[in-house]
Coordinates of C-alpha atoms and ligand atoms in Angstrom, one line a residue:
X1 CA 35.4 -82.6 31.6
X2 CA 31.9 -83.1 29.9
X3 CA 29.4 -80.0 29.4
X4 CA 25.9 -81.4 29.0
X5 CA 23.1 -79.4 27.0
X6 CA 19.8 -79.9 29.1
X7 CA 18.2 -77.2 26.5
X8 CA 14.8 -79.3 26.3
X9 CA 12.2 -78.1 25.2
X10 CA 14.1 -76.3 22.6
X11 CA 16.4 -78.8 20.4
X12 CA 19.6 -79.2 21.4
X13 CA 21.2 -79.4 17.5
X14 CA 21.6 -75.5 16.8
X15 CA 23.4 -75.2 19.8
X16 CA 25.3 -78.2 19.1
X17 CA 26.3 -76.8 16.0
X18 CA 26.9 -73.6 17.2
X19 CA 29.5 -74.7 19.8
X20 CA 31.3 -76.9 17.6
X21 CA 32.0 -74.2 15.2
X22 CA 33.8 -72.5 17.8
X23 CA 35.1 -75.1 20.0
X24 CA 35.0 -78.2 18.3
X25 CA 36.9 -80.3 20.6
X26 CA 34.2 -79.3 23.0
X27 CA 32.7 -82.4 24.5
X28 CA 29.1 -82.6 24.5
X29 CA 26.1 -84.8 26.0
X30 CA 23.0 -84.5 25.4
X31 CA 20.5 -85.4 28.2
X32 CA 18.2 -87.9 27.7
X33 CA 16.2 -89.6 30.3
X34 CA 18.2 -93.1 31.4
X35 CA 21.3 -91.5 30.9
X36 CA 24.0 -93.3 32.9
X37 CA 25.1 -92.6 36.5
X38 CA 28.5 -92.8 35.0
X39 CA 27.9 -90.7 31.9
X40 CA 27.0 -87.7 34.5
X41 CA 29.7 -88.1 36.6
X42 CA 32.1 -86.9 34.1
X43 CA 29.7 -83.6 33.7
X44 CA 31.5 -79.9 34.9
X45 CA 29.6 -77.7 32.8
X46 CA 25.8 -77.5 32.0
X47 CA 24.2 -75.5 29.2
X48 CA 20.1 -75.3 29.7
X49 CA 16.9 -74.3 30.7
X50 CA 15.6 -76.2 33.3
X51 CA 16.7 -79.4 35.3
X52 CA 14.1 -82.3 35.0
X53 CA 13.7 -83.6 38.2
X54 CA 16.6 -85.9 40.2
X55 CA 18.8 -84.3 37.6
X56 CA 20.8 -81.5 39.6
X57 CA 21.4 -84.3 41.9
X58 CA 23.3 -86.5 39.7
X59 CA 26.4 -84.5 38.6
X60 CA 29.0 -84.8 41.4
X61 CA 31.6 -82.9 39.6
X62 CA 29.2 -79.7 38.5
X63 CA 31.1 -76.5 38.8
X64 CA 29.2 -74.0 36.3
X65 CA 25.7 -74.0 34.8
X66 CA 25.1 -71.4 32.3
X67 CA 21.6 -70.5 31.0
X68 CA 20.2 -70.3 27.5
X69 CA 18.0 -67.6 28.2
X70 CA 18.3 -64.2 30.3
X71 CA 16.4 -65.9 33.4
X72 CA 17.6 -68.8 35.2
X73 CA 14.7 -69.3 37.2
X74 CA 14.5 -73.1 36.1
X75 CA 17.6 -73.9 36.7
X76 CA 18.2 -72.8 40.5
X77 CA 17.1 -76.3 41.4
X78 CA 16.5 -77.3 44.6
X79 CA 19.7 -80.0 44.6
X80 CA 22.1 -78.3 42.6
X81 CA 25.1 -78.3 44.8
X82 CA 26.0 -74.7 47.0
X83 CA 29.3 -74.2 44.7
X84 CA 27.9 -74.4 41.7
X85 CA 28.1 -70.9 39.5
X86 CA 25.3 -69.9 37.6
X87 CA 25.3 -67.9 34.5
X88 CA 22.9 -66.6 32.4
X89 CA 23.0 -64.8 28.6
X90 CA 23.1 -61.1 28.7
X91 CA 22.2 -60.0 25.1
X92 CA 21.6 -56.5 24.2
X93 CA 19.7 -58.2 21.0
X94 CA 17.5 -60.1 23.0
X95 CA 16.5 -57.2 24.9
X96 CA 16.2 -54.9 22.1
X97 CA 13.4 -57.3 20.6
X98 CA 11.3 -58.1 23.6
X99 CA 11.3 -53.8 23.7
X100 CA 10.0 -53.9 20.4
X101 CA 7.3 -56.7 21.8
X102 CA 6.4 -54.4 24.4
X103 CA 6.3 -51.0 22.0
X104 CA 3.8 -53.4 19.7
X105 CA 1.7 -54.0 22.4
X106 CA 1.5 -50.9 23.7
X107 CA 0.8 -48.9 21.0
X108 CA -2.1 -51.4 20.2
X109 CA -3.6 -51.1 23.2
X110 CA -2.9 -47.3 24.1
X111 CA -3.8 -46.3 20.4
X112 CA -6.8 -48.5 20.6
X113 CA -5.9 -51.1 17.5
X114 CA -8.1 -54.1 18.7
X115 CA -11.0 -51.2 19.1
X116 CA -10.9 -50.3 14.9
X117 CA -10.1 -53.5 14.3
X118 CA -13.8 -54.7 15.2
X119 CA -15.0 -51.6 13.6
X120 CA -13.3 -53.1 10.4
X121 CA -15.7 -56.4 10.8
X122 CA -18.5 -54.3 11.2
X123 CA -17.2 -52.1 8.2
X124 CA -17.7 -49.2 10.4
X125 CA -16.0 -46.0 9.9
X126 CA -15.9 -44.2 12.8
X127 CA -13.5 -41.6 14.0
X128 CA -12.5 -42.0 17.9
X129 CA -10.8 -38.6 19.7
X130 CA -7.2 -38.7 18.8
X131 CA -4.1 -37.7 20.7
X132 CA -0.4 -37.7 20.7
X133 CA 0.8 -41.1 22.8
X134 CA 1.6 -39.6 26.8
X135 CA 0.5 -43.0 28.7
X136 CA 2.3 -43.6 31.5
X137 CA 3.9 -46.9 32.2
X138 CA 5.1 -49.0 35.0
X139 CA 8.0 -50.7 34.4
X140 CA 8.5 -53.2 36.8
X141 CA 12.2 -54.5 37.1
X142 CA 15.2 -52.2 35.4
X143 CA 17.9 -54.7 34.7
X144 CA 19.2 -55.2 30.9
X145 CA 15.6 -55.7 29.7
X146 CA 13.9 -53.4 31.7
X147 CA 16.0 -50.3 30.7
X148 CA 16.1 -51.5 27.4
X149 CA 11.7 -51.5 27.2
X150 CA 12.0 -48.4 29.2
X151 CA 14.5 -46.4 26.8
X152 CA 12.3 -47.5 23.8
X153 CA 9.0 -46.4 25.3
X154 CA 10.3 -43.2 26.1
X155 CA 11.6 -42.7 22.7
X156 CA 7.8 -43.2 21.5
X157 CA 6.5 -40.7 24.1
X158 CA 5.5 -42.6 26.9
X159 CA 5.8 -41.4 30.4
X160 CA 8.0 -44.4 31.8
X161 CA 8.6 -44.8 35.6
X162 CA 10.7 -48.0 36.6
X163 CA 10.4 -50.0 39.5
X164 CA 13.6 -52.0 41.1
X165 CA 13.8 -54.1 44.0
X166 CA 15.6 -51.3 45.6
X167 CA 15.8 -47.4 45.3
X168 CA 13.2 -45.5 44.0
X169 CA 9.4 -45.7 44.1
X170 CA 7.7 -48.8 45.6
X171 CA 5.2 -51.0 43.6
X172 CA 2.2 -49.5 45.0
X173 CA 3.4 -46.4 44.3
X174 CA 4.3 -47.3 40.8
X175 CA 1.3 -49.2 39.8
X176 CA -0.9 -46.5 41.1
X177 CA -0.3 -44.6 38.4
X178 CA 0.7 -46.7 35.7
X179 CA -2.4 -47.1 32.8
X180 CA 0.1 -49.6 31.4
X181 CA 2.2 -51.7 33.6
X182 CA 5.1 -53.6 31.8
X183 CA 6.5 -56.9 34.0
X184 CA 10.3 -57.5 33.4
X185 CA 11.4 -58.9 36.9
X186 CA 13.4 -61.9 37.5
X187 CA 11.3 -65.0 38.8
X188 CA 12.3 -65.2 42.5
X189 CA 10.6 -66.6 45.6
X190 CA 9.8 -62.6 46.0
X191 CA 8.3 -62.2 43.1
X192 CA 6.7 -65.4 42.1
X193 CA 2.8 -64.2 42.1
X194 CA 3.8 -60.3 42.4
X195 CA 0.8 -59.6 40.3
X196 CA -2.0 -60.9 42.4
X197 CA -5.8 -59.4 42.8
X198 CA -3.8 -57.0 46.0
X199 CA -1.9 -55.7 43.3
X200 CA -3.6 -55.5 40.3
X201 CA -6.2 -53.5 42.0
X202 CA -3.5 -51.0 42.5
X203 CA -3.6 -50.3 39.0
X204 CA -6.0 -47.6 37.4
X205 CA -9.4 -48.7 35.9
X206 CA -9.0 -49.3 32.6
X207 CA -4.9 -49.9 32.9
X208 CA -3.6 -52.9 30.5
X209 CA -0.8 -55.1 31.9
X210 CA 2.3 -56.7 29.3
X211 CA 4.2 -59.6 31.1
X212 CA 7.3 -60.4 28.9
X213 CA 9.4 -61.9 32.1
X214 CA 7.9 -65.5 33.6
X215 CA 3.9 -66.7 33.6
X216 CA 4.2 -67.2 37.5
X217 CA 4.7 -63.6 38.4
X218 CA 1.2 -63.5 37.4
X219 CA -2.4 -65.3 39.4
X220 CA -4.1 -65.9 36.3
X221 CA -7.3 -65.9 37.5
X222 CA -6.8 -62.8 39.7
X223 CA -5.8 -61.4 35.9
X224 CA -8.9 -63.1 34.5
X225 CA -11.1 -61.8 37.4
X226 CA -9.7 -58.3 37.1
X227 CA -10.3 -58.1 33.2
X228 CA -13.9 -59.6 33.6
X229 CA -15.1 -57.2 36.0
X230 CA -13.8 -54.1 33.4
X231 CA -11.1 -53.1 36.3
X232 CA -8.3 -53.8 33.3
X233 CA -8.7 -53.2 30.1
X234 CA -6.7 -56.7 29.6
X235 CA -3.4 -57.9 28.9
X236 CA -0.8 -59.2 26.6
X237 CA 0.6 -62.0 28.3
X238 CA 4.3 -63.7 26.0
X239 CA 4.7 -65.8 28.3
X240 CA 2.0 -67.9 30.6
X241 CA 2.1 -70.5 34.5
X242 CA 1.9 -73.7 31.8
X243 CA 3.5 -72.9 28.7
X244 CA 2.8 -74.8 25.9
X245 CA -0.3 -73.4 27.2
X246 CA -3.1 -76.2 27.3
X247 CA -5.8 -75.7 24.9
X248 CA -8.1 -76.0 27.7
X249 CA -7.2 -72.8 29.3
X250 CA -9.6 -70.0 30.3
X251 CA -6.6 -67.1 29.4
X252 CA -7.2 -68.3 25.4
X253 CA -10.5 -66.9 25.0
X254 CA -10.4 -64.0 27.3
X255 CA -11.5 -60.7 25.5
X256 CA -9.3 -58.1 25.9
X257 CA -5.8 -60.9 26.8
X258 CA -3.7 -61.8 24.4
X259 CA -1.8 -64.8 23.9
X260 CA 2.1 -65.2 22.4
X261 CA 4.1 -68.2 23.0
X262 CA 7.1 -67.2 24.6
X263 CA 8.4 -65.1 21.7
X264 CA 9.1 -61.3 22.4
X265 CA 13.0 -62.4 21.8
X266 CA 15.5 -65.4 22.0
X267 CA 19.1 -65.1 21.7
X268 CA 20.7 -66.7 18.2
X269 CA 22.4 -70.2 19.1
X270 CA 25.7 -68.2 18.0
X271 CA 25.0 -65.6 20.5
X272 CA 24.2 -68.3 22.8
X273 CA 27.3 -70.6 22.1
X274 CA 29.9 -67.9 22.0
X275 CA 29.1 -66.6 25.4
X276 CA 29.0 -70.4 26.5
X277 CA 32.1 -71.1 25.1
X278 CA 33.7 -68.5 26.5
X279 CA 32.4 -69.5 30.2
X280 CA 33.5 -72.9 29.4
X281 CA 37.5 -71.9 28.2
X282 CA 37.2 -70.0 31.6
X283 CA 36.4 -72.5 34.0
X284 CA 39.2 -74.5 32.1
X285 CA 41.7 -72.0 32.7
X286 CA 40.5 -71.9 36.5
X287 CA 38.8 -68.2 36.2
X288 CA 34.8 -67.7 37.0
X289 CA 33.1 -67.5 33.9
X290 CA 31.2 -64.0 33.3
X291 CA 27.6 -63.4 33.7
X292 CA 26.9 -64.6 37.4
X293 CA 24.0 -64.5 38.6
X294 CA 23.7 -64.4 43.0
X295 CA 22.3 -68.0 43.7
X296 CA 20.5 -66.0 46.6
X297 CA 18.5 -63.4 45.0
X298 CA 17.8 -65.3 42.0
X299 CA 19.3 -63.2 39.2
Ligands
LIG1 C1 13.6 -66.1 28.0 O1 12.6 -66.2 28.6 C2 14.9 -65.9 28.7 O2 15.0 -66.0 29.9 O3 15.8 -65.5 28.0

């Protein structure tokens, strides 16, 4: 019984380290393309992010993948075998930071930071009309992270309406009347391209979008379009379709977007490993190890 750490393009060492601290008879491999048939075969447990290609395929004894991150999107691959149980990381940490991400960008955009931040070049002092933070905010998907952004944004005085797959208001509804709408939904066929120049016309003129979940929920250039024409006031966009994001892309030097890469929060490697480990001594003693996602819905 083998667990293999597919963790690329993060390094694989901290969480090496991190597991053999707790478990150090653990045994480990570390993909690398041209890895043996053989070497595979002995694989029941997989610790990653994605699958390359032909991987999934290759590990006839796979009973449990678990994720590194919240989302498993990358790792629902098209050959992994019907049985398999997926697992992701539920950290209240994680989520507590990519709410801080999306207070940050909130308040710069609804307390109009990048606005006196030009005035600065210009070494302008000018006084714009100022009032106590009511904005109201869409927050699209209310699992850990969701109700972890909402709780915060309401604590800063935000009017905060979530929207979940089911129960409660519908997107249209929600975006409607949303000047900021926050995205925080699992990647899913469903949702894959939820954001699109339908929907984003939904919003108000003038409303700013923060997408802290996966770059695909969002067209790009429907975003790009929809800033350009003044319709949003922009976006802050942690994660992007490509990440790394090529140089060469148009979202870089969009006024009014801005870029992170793909850091509102991680989980430690301890946090990581000790919820790993845990799945793994689990599976060994024949029980499902915790944190399932439904292989169906996606999350
Ligand atoms: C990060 O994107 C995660 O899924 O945890």
């Amino acid at each position: 019984m083998k667990a293999l750490l597919l963790t690329h393009p993060i390094p694989a060492a901290p969480f090496v380290e991190a597991i053999r601290a707790l478990e150090p008879g653990l045994p480990l491999l570390e993909y690398r393309p041209g890895l043996a048939d053989e070497a595979l075969a002995e694989v029941e447990a997989v610790l990653g992010w994605r699958f390359p290609p032909g991987v999934a395929e290759r590990l006839p004894r796979l009973r449990w993948v678990c994720s590194i991150g919240a989302g498993v999107d990358k790792l629902l691959a098209p050959g992994l075998a019907p049985a398999v149980a997926v697992s992701r990381i539920v950290d209240p940490e994680q989520a507590a930071g990519i709410a801080q991400y999306v207070a940050l960008m909130a308040l710069r955009h609804a307390r109009e930071l990048p606005a006196y931040e030009q005035q600065q070049q210009r070494r302008q002092w000018t006084r714009r009309p100022i009032g106590a933070l009511r904005s109201s905010v869409g927050v699209l998907g209310m699992g850990e992270v969701g109700q972890a952004v909402a709780q915060m944004l309401r604590a800063l005085g935000f009017e905060v309406t979530g929207f979940r797959r089911s129960g409660g208001p519908v997107l249209e509804q929600v975006l409607r009347t949303s000047e900021i709408a926050v995205c925080a939904l699992p990647l899913t066929p469903q949702t894959d391209g939820i954001l699109n120049a339908r929907t984003l016309a939904w919003l108000p003129r003038g409303a700013y979008l923060i997408n802290i979940a996966r770059g695909a929920h969002v067209v790009e250039a429907d975003l790009i379009a929809a800033v350009r024409s003044g319709h949003l006031a922009g976006a802050a966009l942690d994660v992007q379709a490509h990440e790394p994001l090529p140089a060469a892309d148009p979202l870089w030097a969009e006024p009014g977007i801005t870029i992170t890469p793909h850091i509102a929060a991680q989980s430690s490697p301890q946090t990581i490993a000790a919820q790993f480990v845990h799945g793994w001594r689990c599976l060994r003693r024949g029980e499902v190890p915790p944190n399932r996602v439904d292989r169906a819905l996606g999350y």
